[in-house]
């Protein structure tokens, strides 16, 4: 659908003119329109955060408990029993620093993937830029992430690990995690509208992806032969980069990072375009 | 010359058959399809689809609406009313045609869209307002007014999941009613809620309509249409079949035979608003031989049956029929639990499909055309579904009392009454 901006040519009392007609081919992204709907986006994020903490028994406690318990399990099973090396870093801190960016990505992708179906009531009743729907839960996930970061800081203090000089790179990896999550989330959200079995695929996909990312191991154990392929997984760059920025170990190679970043950008752009392409039929099919 | 608010030119919307019912495909279907026809798969969807697989929910719809005009849209279920509104509110895209809209559009396709049960009344006002297109500052300035209108000041910080359905509806409508776009699109908001609430909504709607706002109003409720709109278009099978000042349009609609012979079916997906947990299925007129027919005899009994499905047990549900003449004058209203013992016996109806049958005795109706409406409600609690013009049927006067005189009898009834003729001795 093509919408002329607010200041369209035929101006009557400065009211916007909208043209409604079938759209053809690939649809460009209307940034102006997204900007106009920023308040709705803000409210969707705000709703996701509110509801998340309201519905649960211990509210924000989950944001702490979930990564904490995961970390404990990893420390016992992978660290102590399986003896997977953790780059000389205290195991709990090593695992926790991997779990953080992974959970930001994982919960974002699974919520974004389900978002179009979960919001079908809205989508079939009101118009607004649909792009906001899968992005909102990913952004809302930053709150959980921030709370869990406090736990990480506490752990680091407890184990006497100070921040490294690479800390400046941290925002880059957070942004990269978000970009990847949005890209993958867009694809899955759009596919899920048409093919409902995507809903079953998402947990499986994320589980595989988890083991392909260096959360329970260090990327240093990956054989050199596989390194180029490994770099194609943007989450490998994110997780090892995040760990490096905080703990100063396992500095990722520049080539690996550039490849990871490139892939995540490709995922983002293709995801948005696929989503926009499917958007015109969402209300009819969802 | 007055300003144009909406100009629609040959708008059309095509649906794939099955999109209504089978709302999604599975990945396997797509893989099989993709593997068996890789070249078709690459082409645009629908380009090679045979015409028999698709239906036009709307076709060749053209009209102009001037600023400040209130336009009514009427038509049977599935006539394309909701599709038209969805196109104009940009929820979905047209398959063909073109429309220009001047001004900010606010649509009320259903009250309470986007309400979240876990959030409080206050939070939902802001969320719902934003969804309907209000700015935060706008909502802030109208907040008190909205709360007052909804009559929920005490519960404003309670999650709406604890609200009664009446409170919930009042709040939802209150937010919507305080929306102030240049063009307002309204679909069946009045079909829900108790009678008092409906009166209040109608009042607010007429306030809006008379305040010079451009309004597009869809309803099954002819009295609401008559009260609120100046001009009305009648849709049938996706096309505009009549367009005239409202009284004429209503007259045309009420007297034209747009219903299938003797039966009206409702498709879940076609319903304008979600009536969950109540879903109407069909309304049928059965003649004295038990056949579905739109013609019955005045001198023979006939039956009207209403089939519906409940998602869950409903307590206090009653379904009923409105009978009115072809001119829209009510004749009577009857409910399936009017008899006290039935009322006590059927306090709760279980989930599943039910049929309520009403026997119309012989010698009741005069010859002519009648309109049957249906209603399903829980008295003073909730109205689930209303269609005041669900079905029309004709009554044949053959053999009716007094039919040895070939004349028109006045009035909608033609009862067989007992007369006594005595000689007066005075």
XYZ file of C-alpha atoms in Angstrom:
712
model
C 0.000 0.000 0.000
C 1.412 3.351 -0.905
C 0.825 6.270 1.324
C 1.717 9.765 0.394
C 3.253 11.539 3.319
C 1.525 13.989 5.553
C 2.277 16.917 3.296
C 0.777 15.486 0.143
C 0.075 17.756 -2.770
C -3.687 18.104 -2.527
C -3.928 19.805 0.772
C -7.231 20.485 2.447
C -6.918 22.086 5.835
C -3.484 20.484 6.086
C -5.023 17.052 6.437
C -3.067 14.111 5.051
C -4.133 12.450 1.851
C -3.969 8.717 1.667
C -4.066 6.773 -1.541
C -5.312 3.237 -1.355
C -4.468 0.941 -4.210
C -2.942 -2.460 -4.809
C 0.798 -2.390 -4.340
C 3.086 -3.955 -6.844
C 6.348 -5.806 -6.469
C 8.651 -5.146 -3.558
C 7.431 -2.532 -1.213
C 9.759 0.157 -0.023
C 9.953 0.975 3.607
C 8.176 4.118 4.601
C 10.375 5.556 7.323
C 8.289 8.671 7.611
C 5.276 6.592 8.455
C 7.138 4.514 10.991
C 8.257 7.736 12.600
C 4.672 8.946 12.763
C 3.692 5.781 14.582
C 6.554 5.970 17.076
C 4.178 6.456 19.979
C 2.362 3.271 19.171
C 5.686 1.482 18.989
C 6.586 2.883 22.357
C 3.291 1.630 23.789
C 3.746 -1.827 22.313
C 7.173 -2.118 23.926
C 5.797 -0.751 27.163
C 2.927 -3.251 27.055
C 5.276 -6.175 26.540
C 7.396 -5.109 29.489
C 4.428 -4.449 31.776
C 2.668 -7.662 30.957
C 5.820 -9.688 31.307
C 6.339 -8.591 34.881
C 2.693 -8.489 35.856
C 1.662 -11.925 34.841
C 4.415 -13.726 36.674
C 4.637 -14.702 40.305
C 7.998 -13.188 41.076
C 7.959 -10.509 38.395
C 11.406 -9.183 37.657
C 12.834 -12.098 39.608
C 12.634 -14.221 36.490
C 15.067 -11.970 34.704
C 17.566 -12.885 37.440
C 16.604 -16.495 38.150
C 16.508 -17.720 34.594
C 20.078 -16.917 33.597
C 21.319 -17.677 37.109
C 19.888 -21.210 37.186
C 21.041 -21.811 33.615
C 24.511 -20.711 34.618
C 24.559 -23.045 37.634
C 23.522 -26.010 35.498
C 26.146 -25.197 32.874
C 28.851 -24.767 35.519
C 28.093 -28.171 37.028
C 27.500 -30.191 33.850
C 29.629 -28.616 31.169
C 32.265 -26.998 33.341
C 32.870 -29.434 36.201
C 31.728 -32.802 34.914
C 32.406 -32.513 31.200
C 35.428 -30.351 31.843
C 35.022 -28.043 28.878
C 37.725 -25.367 29.170
C 36.585 -21.835 29.915
C 39.613 -19.795 28.865
C 40.978 -19.634 32.445
C 37.966 -17.578 33.533
C 35.931 -18.500 36.615
C 33.324 -20.843 35.195
C 30.194 -19.078 36.537
C 31.321 -15.755 35.089
C 32.318 -17.334 31.790
C 28.950 -19.007 31.329
C 26.932 -16.081 32.562
C 28.640 -13.732 30.135
C 27.670 -16.096 27.313
C 24.123 -16.647 28.479
C 23.361 -12.917 28.607
C 23.642 -12.029 24.916
C 22.293 -15.440 23.912
C 19.127 -14.957 25.956
C 18.621 -11.483 24.568
C 18.720 -13.030 21.110
C 16.823 -16.194 21.875
C 13.874 -14.684 23.741
C 13.701 -11.896 21.184
C 13.541 -14.296 18.252
C 10.984 -16.604 19.810
C 8.718 -13.733 20.859
C 9.089 -11.927 17.556
C 8.361 -15.159 15.684
C 5.083 -15.567 17.542
C 4.235 -11.854 17.576
C 2.157 -11.580 14.420
C -0.071 -14.453 15.430
C -0.282 -13.252 19.023
C -1.386 -9.819 17.846
C -3.789 -10.999 15.173
C -6.611 -9.148 16.898
C -4.819 -5.897 16.300
C -3.634 -6.714 12.837
C -7.056 -7.607 11.508
C -8.716 -4.568 13.058
C -6.460 -1.559 12.882
C -3.867 -0.259 10.500
C -0.383 0.632 11.670
C 3.051 -0.223 10.306
C 3.288 -3.967 10.888
C 7.056 -3.787 11.209
C 6.580 -2.555 14.753
C 4.956 -5.793 15.869
C 7.954 -8.153 15.770
C 10.450 -5.458 16.765
C 8.628 -4.446 19.950
C 9.206 -7.673 21.945
C 12.887 -7.695 20.977
C 13.375 -4.179 22.306
C 11.330 -5.041 25.398
C 13.802 -7.871 26.037
C 16.446 -5.245 26.789
C 14.892 -4.764 30.210
C 15.504 -8.386 31.159
C 18.931 -8.041 29.710
C 19.710 -4.969 31.799
C 18.550 -6.658 34.990
C 20.672 -9.714 34.235
C 23.646 -7.434 33.587
C 23.431 -6.323 37.203
C 23.818 -9.956 38.220
C 26.848 -10.246 36.002
C 28.403 -7.218 37.663
C 27.741 -8.777 41.057
C 29.347 -12.048 39.948
C 32.388 -10.232 38.623
C 32.826 -8.382 41.871
C 32.484 -11.632 43.799
C 35.101 -13.379 41.680
C 37.304 -10.312 41.638
C 37.260 -9.858 37.886
C 37.549 -6.276 36.732
C 36.332 -4.861 33.440
C 38.810 -4.809 30.611
C 39.873 -2.073 28.283
C 37.785 -3.677 25.543
C 34.575 -2.617 27.298
C 34.031 0.128 24.726
C 33.083 -2.569 22.199
C 30.224 -3.869 24.308
C 27.442 -1.722 22.765
C 28.506 -2.906 19.315
C 27.868 -6.513 20.242
C 24.573 -5.707 21.915
C 23.437 -3.886 18.794
C 24.625 -6.794 16.673
C 22.585 -9.201 18.784
C 19.521 -6.968 18.330
C 20.045 -6.648 14.589
C 20.362 -10.397 14.193
C 17.322 -10.998 16.372
C 15.251 -8.498 14.391
C 16.356 -9.993 11.063
C 15.614 -13.573 12.074
C 12.486 -12.491 13.942
C 11.112 -10.758 10.831
C 11.601 -13.834 8.718
C 9.980 -16.114 11.250
C 7.122 -13.730 12.037
C 6.203 -13.365 8.376
C 6.553 -17.076 7.698
C 4.541 -17.935 10.776
C 1.556 -15.985 9.462
C 1.302 -18.204 6.411
C 2.784 -21.430 7.733
C 1.709 -22.077 11.265
C 4.115 -24.978 11.710
C 6.894 -22.399 11.936
C 5.701 -22.125 15.517
C 7.056 -25.626 16.122
C 10.216 -25.011 14.170
C 11.326 -21.987 16.183
C 12.290 -23.767 19.466
C 14.122 -26.442 17.510
C 15.942 -23.907 15.377
C 16.984 -21.952 18.442
C 18.221 -25.085 20.181
C 20.447 -26.002 17.259
C 21.630 -22.450 16.990
C 22.482 -22.456 20.684
C 24.980 -25.282 20.230
C 26.399 -23.610 17.147
C 27.171 -20.542 19.248
C 29.947 -20.445 21.850
C 27.763 -20.230 24.943
C 28.787 -23.418 26.747
C 32.237 -23.536 25.214
C 34.842 -21.085 24.111
C 35.155 -20.351 20.411
C 38.846 -21.114 20.839
C 38.082 -24.843 20.813
C 36.662 -24.662 17.282
C 39.141 -26.365 14.881
C 40.803 -23.968 12.469
C 39.381 -25.845 9.528
C 35.851 -24.897 10.596
C 36.571 -21.341 11.653
C 35.483 -19.734 8.332
C 32.120 -21.522 8.483
C 31.781 -20.780 12.137
C 32.142 -17.073 11.429
C 29.034 -17.233 9.275
C 26.980 -17.537 12.438
C 26.529 -13.949 13.588
C 25.697 -15.134 17.088
C 29.155 -16.706 17.296
C 30.596 -13.251 16.792
C 28.150 -11.723 19.255
C 28.685 -14.200 22.079
C 32.469 -14.404 21.845
C 32.691 -10.674 21.265
C 30.529 -9.957 24.283
C 32.725 -12.165 26.424
C 35.848 -10.549 25.070
C 34.527 -7.026 25.727
C 33.801 -7.879 29.341
C 36.398 -10.453 30.315
C 39.124 -9.712 27.820
C 39.546 -13.299 26.652
C 39.191 -14.819 23.203
C 39.470 -11.676 21.166
C 37.593 -12.407 17.938
C 39.500 -11.902 14.714
C 38.559 -8.871 12.686
C 37.668 -11.057 9.697
C 35.323 -13.148 11.802
C 33.637 -10.057 13.142
C 33.198 -8.476 9.760
C 31.715 -11.699 8.387
C 29.360 -12.000 11.355
C 28.313 -8.406 11.073
C 27.779 -8.723 7.339
C 25.600 -11.776 7.788
C 23.502 -10.120 10.460
C 22.963 -7.116 8.220
C 21.930 -9.398 5.373
C 19.491 -11.137 7.702
C 18.093 -7.785 8.793
C 17.612 -6.319 5.341
C 16.271 -9.508 3.767
C 14.017 -10.100 6.777
C 12.531 -6.628 6.567
C 11.985 -6.903 2.844
C 10.420 -10.332 3.050
C 8.203 -9.067 5.837
C 7.157 -6.030 3.833
C 6.481 -8.243 0.841
C 4.170 -10.477 2.819
C 2.643 -7.612 4.736
C -0.175 -6.879 2.299
C -1.751 -10.255 2.916
C -1.210 -10.461 6.679
C -4.649 -9.203 7.626
C -6.305 -11.677 5.256
C -4.329 -14.708 6.286
C -3.343 -14.351 9.936
C -18.519 22.830 -4.221
C -17.997 20.976 -1.031
C -14.837 19.156 -0.187
C -14.398 15.493 -0.801
C -13.396 13.293 2.110
C -13.344 9.902 0.435
C -13.323 9.076 -3.220
C -13.391 5.395 -4.127
C -13.057 4.162 -7.670
C -13.789 0.564 -8.645
C -12.465 -0.861 -5.423
C -12.303 -4.639 -5.445
C -11.002 -7.297 -3.120
C -10.479 -10.863 -4.122
C -10.016 -13.675 -1.654
C -8.762 -17.118 -2.269
C -11.490 -19.550 -1.335
C -10.521 -21.240 1.837
C -8.721 -18.223 3.184
C -11.730 -17.609 5.321
C -11.894 -21.064 6.796
C -8.476 -22.543 6.335
C -6.667 -19.512 7.512
C -3.185 -20.857 7.059
C -1.357 -23.413 5.056
C 1.247 -25.758 6.381
C 4.843 -25.699 5.387
C 4.406 -29.175 3.943
C 1.746 -27.984 1.525
C 4.029 -25.229 0.366
C 6.947 -27.625 -0.030
C 4.862 -30.071 -2.018
C 3.479 -27.266 -4.126
C 6.884 -25.720 -4.541
C 8.489 -29.001 -5.520
C 5.830 -29.982 -7.998
C 5.632 -26.615 -9.684
C 8.887 -24.786 -9.169
C 8.192 -22.277 -11.870
C 4.737 -21.401 -10.719
C 6.154 -20.971 -7.251
C 8.462 -18.246 -8.448
C 5.697 -16.327 -10.074
C 3.471 -13.941 -8.197
C 0.845 -15.592 -6.105
C -2.570 -15.633 -7.689
C -1.248 -14.890 -11.155
C -1.902 -18.385 -12.413
C -4.693 -19.325 -10.090
C -7.879 -20.282 -11.862
C -10.790 -17.956 -11.279
C -12.886 -20.657 -9.677
C -10.551 -20.724 -6.669
C -11.267 -17.160 -5.775
C -14.195 -15.020 -4.795
C -14.677 -11.319 -4.985
C -15.686 -10.082 -1.572
C -15.985 -6.636 -3.080
C -16.118 -5.515 -6.688
C -16.451 -2.270 -8.612
C -17.285 -0.191 -5.614
C -17.215 3.497 -6.416
C -18.577 6.333 -4.340
C -17.770 9.796 -3.115
C -18.217 11.019 0.376
C -18.208 14.706 1.177
C -16.689 16.198 4.247
C -19.196 16.172 7.091
C -21.422 13.575 5.468
C -22.525 10.499 7.396
C -22.775 7.491 5.140
C -24.526 4.286 6.091
C -23.526 0.958 4.643
C -26.005 -1.891 4.832
C -26.177 -5.332 3.383
C -26.426 -8.943 4.394
C -23.697 -10.849 6.174
C -20.981 -11.455 3.636
C -22.156 -8.678 1.345
C -18.779 -7.003 1.617
C -19.477 -4.289 4.196
C -16.656 -5.228 6.495
C -14.301 -5.741 3.586
C -15.055 -2.228 2.388
C -14.294 -0.787 5.792
C -11.113 -2.803 6.052
C -9.927 -1.470 2.736
C -10.690 2.122 3.671
C -9.021 1.786 7.049
C -6.011 0.187 5.342
C -6.168 -3.009 7.358
C -6.013 -4.899 4.105
C -5.144 -3.977 0.555
C -7.522 -3.882 -2.397
C -6.915 -6.283 -5.277
C -7.940 -3.614 -7.728
C -9.220 -0.094 -7.801
C -8.218 3.072 -6.155
C -9.308 5.335 -3.350
C -8.296 8.711 -2.047
C -8.868 9.692 1.506
C -8.448 13.220 2.739
C -7.906 13.427 6.437
C -6.895 11.339 9.366
C -8.890 8.114 9.526
C -9.919 6.512 12.765
C -11.513 3.130 12.620
C -13.667 1.404 15.125
C -13.881 -2.053 13.699
C -14.329 -3.480 17.122
C -14.295 -1.904 20.523
C -11.576 -3.011 22.858
C -9.077 -3.859 20.153
C -5.745 -4.327 21.799
C -7.049 -4.370 25.346
C -4.837 -6.514 27.473
C -6.535 -8.309 30.363
C -3.521 -8.021 32.671
C -3.228 -4.274 32.334
C -5.259 -1.855 34.424
C -8.015 0.337 33.078
C -5.664 3.301 33.085
C -2.955 1.448 31.191
C -5.423 0.092 28.690
C -6.797 3.560 27.968
C -3.344 4.668 26.895
C -2.548 1.506 24.974
C -5.898 1.381 23.206
C -5.778 5.096 22.490
C -2.371 4.733 20.879
C -3.596 1.809 18.831
C -6.562 3.817 17.600
C -4.185 6.565 16.560
C -4.344 9.063 19.415
C -1.315 10.962 20.576
C -0.282 10.595 24.180
C -1.002 14.254 24.841
C -4.466 13.820 23.344
C -5.194 10.874 25.604
C -3.880 12.763 28.610
C -6.198 15.676 27.989
C -9.226 13.456 27.528
C -8.413 10.954 30.216
C -10.874 12.202 32.833
C -13.642 12.500 30.283
C -13.066 8.920 29.159
C -13.124 7.589 32.707
C -16.315 9.497 33.455
C -18.033 8.284 30.331
C -17.092 4.694 31.106
C -18.293 5.076 34.722
C -15.322 3.176 36.081
C -13.430 5.757 38.196
C -13.161 3.406 41.164
C -11.665 0.585 39.131
C -9.322 2.557 36.979
C -6.273 0.928 38.569
C -7.712 -2.595 38.528
C -6.644 -5.003 35.799
C -9.429 -5.198 33.254
C -9.578 -8.977 33.587
C -11.462 -8.322 36.835
C -13.981 -6.072 35.119
C -17.493 -7.243 34.421
C -18.184 -7.545 30.728
C -20.337 -4.432 30.983
C -17.549 -2.361 32.509
C -15.106 -3.693 29.967
C -17.316 -2.671 27.078
C -18.041 0.737 28.528
C -14.356 1.460 28.934
C -13.541 0.187 25.471
C -16.249 2.249 23.876
C -15.345 5.309 25.907
C -11.808 5.323 24.511
C -13.057 4.856 20.980
C -15.751 7.489 21.339
C -13.210 10.112 22.316
C -11.174 9.532 19.223
C -11.305 12.630 17.064
C -10.151 11.830 13.575
C -11.470 13.716 10.570
C -12.983 10.532 9.192
C -14.481 7.922 11.452
C -15.151 4.383 10.298
C -17.522 2.434 12.505
C -18.488 -1.199 12.244
C -21.172 -2.748 14.400
C -19.991 -1.297 17.669
C -23.560 -1.142 18.786
C -24.135 -4.849 18.481
C -22.765 -5.540 21.922
C -23.623 -4.621 25.446
C -26.844 -4.215 27.322
C -29.711 -2.023 26.181
C -28.750 0.922 28.335
C -25.193 0.837 27.108
C -26.367 0.626 23.531
C -28.540 3.679 24.074
C -25.572 5.553 25.440
C -23.387 4.525 22.523
C -26.025 5.542 20.075
C -26.301 8.910 21.778
C -22.564 9.430 21.547
C -22.527 8.303 17.953
C -25.238 10.754 16.978
C -23.333 13.494 18.780
C -20.295 12.627 16.672
C -22.348 12.395 13.510
C -23.946 15.765 14.051
C -20.703 17.485 14.947
C -19.739 17.696 11.290
C -17.418 14.736 11.289
C -17.257 12.505 8.226
C -18.517 9.106 9.264
C -18.846 5.765 7.559
C -21.215 3.636 9.542
C -21.939 -0.043 9.074
C -24.711 -1.697 10.986
C -27.428 -4.270 10.906
C -29.394 -2.062 13.161
C -31.765 -0.226 10.832
C -32.982 2.185 13.458
C -29.397 3.229 14.183
C -28.739 3.668 10.485
C -31.900 5.689 10.088
C -31.061 7.868 13.054
C -27.424 8.537 12.281
C -26.949 8.601 8.562
C -28.168 10.825 5.753
C -27.209 8.718 2.812
C -26.881 4.954 2.614
C -25.439 2.472 0.198
C -26.716 -1.072 -0.025
C -24.183 -3.780 -0.762
C -25.042 -7.172 -2.131
C -22.541 -9.817 -3.123
C -19.739 -7.306 -3.037
C -21.362 -4.687 -5.237
C -23.255 -1.508 -4.576
C -26.787 -2.304 -5.639
C -28.463 0.817 -4.350
C -27.404 4.227 -3.183
C -29.902 6.791 -1.954
C -30.996 8.934 0.963
C -31.237 6.644 3.963
C -35.026 6.168 4.211
C -35.197 5.071 0.588
C -32.197 2.809 0.934
C -33.612 1.106 4.001
C -36.907 0.641 2.228
C -35.145 -0.896 -0.747
C -33.074 -3.164 1.437
C -35.947 -4.347 3.566
C -38.155 -5.202 0.624
C -35.626 -6.611 -1.782
C -35.078 -10.303 -1.696
C -31.423 -10.606 -0.925
C -31.623 -13.679 1.193
C -31.320 -17.226 0.075
C -34.645 -19.019 -0.020
C -35.647 -19.736 3.523
C -32.218 -20.037 5.019
C -29.551 -17.722 6.314
C -26.163 -19.117 7.224
C -23.377 -17.438 9.088
C -19.794 -18.204 8.465
C -17.588 -17.722 11.490
C -14.948 -15.830 9.561
C -17.400 -13.480 7.919
C -18.787 -12.107 11.112
C -18.253 -8.402 11.519
C -17.410 -8.677 15.165
C -16.306 -11.534 17.261
C -19.294 -12.888 19.136
C -17.346 -15.508 21.097
C -18.392 -17.698 22.853
C -21.636 -17.606 20.850
C -21.565 -18.400 17.142
C -24.719 -18.286 15.024
C -24.830 -21.001 12.393
C -28.116 -20.822 10.537
C -31.647 -19.541 10.625
C -34.231 -21.482 8.666
C -37.906 -21.302 7.877
C -39.498 -24.749 7.514
C -42.910 -24.977 5.928
C -45.707 -27.288 7.107
C -44.033 -30.213 5.328
C -40.727 -29.545 7.054
C -38.968 -28.296 3.955
C -36.725 -25.258 3.995
C -38.691 -22.624 2.170
C -39.178 -18.906 2.003
C -42.872 -19.354 1.491
C -45.313 -20.584 4.069
C -49.074 -20.705 4.235
C -51.123 -18.593 6.516
C -53.482 -21.465 7.177
C -50.737 -24.002 7.998
C -48.320 -24.111 10.870
C -44.655 -23.586 10.155
C -41.416 -23.667 12.052
C -38.426 -21.374 12.438
C -35.195 -22.863 13.660
C -32.065 -21.132 14.828
C -28.890 -23.166 14.940
C -25.907 -21.951 16.936
C -22.732 -23.144 18.507
C -21.345 -22.387 21.933
C -17.651 -22.527 22.712
C -18.342 -22.883 26.387
C -21.268 -23.309 28.749
C -23.347 -20.156 28.921
C -25.671 -19.427 31.802
C -28.794 -17.424 31.207
C -28.562 -17.584 27.429
C -31.743 -16.976 25.521
C -32.207 -16.883 21.799
C -35.158 -15.212 20.248
C -36.844 -14.057 17.109
C -37.966 -10.632 16.051
C -40.747 -10.641 13.546
C -41.407 -7.498 11.595
C -43.257 -6.510 8.476
C -41.496 -5.725 5.230
C -41.784 -2.056 6.162
C -39.809 -2.726 9.290
C -42.678 -2.374 11.759
C -42.216 -4.804 14.609
C -44.895 -7.472 14.960
C -43.635 -9.359 17.961
C -40.606 -10.669 19.800
C -40.346 -14.148 21.234
C -37.643 -15.951 23.172
C -37.012 -19.663 23.538
C -37.231 -19.509 27.299
C -40.333 -17.356 27.570
C -42.180 -20.210 29.235
C -41.274 -20.221 32.915
C -40.595 -23.942 33.060
C -38.247 -23.711 30.079
C -36.523 -20.773 31.677
C -35.880 -22.874 34.768
C -34.942 -25.964 32.830
C -32.422 -24.388 30.471
C -30.563 -22.126 32.872
C -27.227 -23.238 31.446
C -26.597 -24.390 27.928
C -23.580 -26.582 27.433
C -20.849 -26.062 24.893
C -21.724 -27.530 21.501
C -24.267 -27.013 18.774
C -27.858 -26.256 19.663
C -31.034 -25.675 17.741
C -33.884 -23.587 19.078
C -37.123 -24.287 17.212
C -40.152 -22.105 17.319
C -43.535 -23.379 16.152
C -45.709 -20.791 14.507
C -49.306 -21.954 14.692
C -51.660 -21.926 11.746
C -53.801 -18.839 11.275
C -51.356 -16.390 12.737
C -49.889 -14.204 10.004
C -51.571 -12.312 7.255
C -50.392 -12.723 3.714
C -47.393 -10.638 2.773
C -43.702 -10.377 3.375
C -42.082 -10.643 6.763
C -38.643 -10.126 8.155
C -37.162 -12.404 10.780
C -34.459 -11.149 13.076
C -32.551 -13.105 15.666
C -31.034 -12.238 18.966
C -28.940 -14.164 21.445
C -28.348 -12.614 24.798
C -28.098 -13.088 28.501
C -30.662 -10.750 29.961
C -29.113 -7.563 31.361
C -25.673 -9.141 31.135
C -24.644 -9.343 27.553
C -26.002 -9.352 24.059
C -23.988 -11.832 22.046
C -25.503 -11.499 18.636
C -28.219 -9.565 16.880
C -29.260 -9.546 13.284
C -32.485 -7.662 12.834
C -32.778 -8.607 9.221
C -31.602 -12.166 9.040
C -34.195 -13.627 6.740
C -37.310 -12.715 4.822
C -40.197 -14.985 3.945
C -43.609 -14.620 2.401
C -46.897 -15.831 3.706
C -49.465 -17.137 1.237
C -53.026 -16.393 2.190
C -54.552 -19.469 0.563
C -57.106 -21.010 2.858
C -56.742 -18.352 5.535
C -59.767 -17.235 7.473
C -61.933 -15.105 5.259
C -60.121 -16.027 2.063
C -63.444 -16.678 0.345
C -63.479 -12.939 -0.076
C -60.679 -12.075 -2.441
C -59.546 -8.911 -0.733
C -56.506 -7.536 1.017
C -56.751 -7.686 4.763
C -55.150 -4.979 6.836
C -52.514 -5.611 9.427
C -49.793 -8.193 9.768
C -51.894 -10.766 11.627
C -54.704 -12.912 10.378
C -55.859 -14.928 13.329
C -58.779 -17.259 13.339
C -60.942 -15.827 16.061
C -64.147 -17.091 17.512
C -67.152 -15.078 16.581
C -70.586 -15.303 17.940
C -73.492 -13.982 16.034
C -76.584 -13.537 18.079
C -79.810 -11.853 17.512
C -80.154 -8.834 19.603
C -83.395 -8.653 21.419
C -83.959 -5.088 22.211
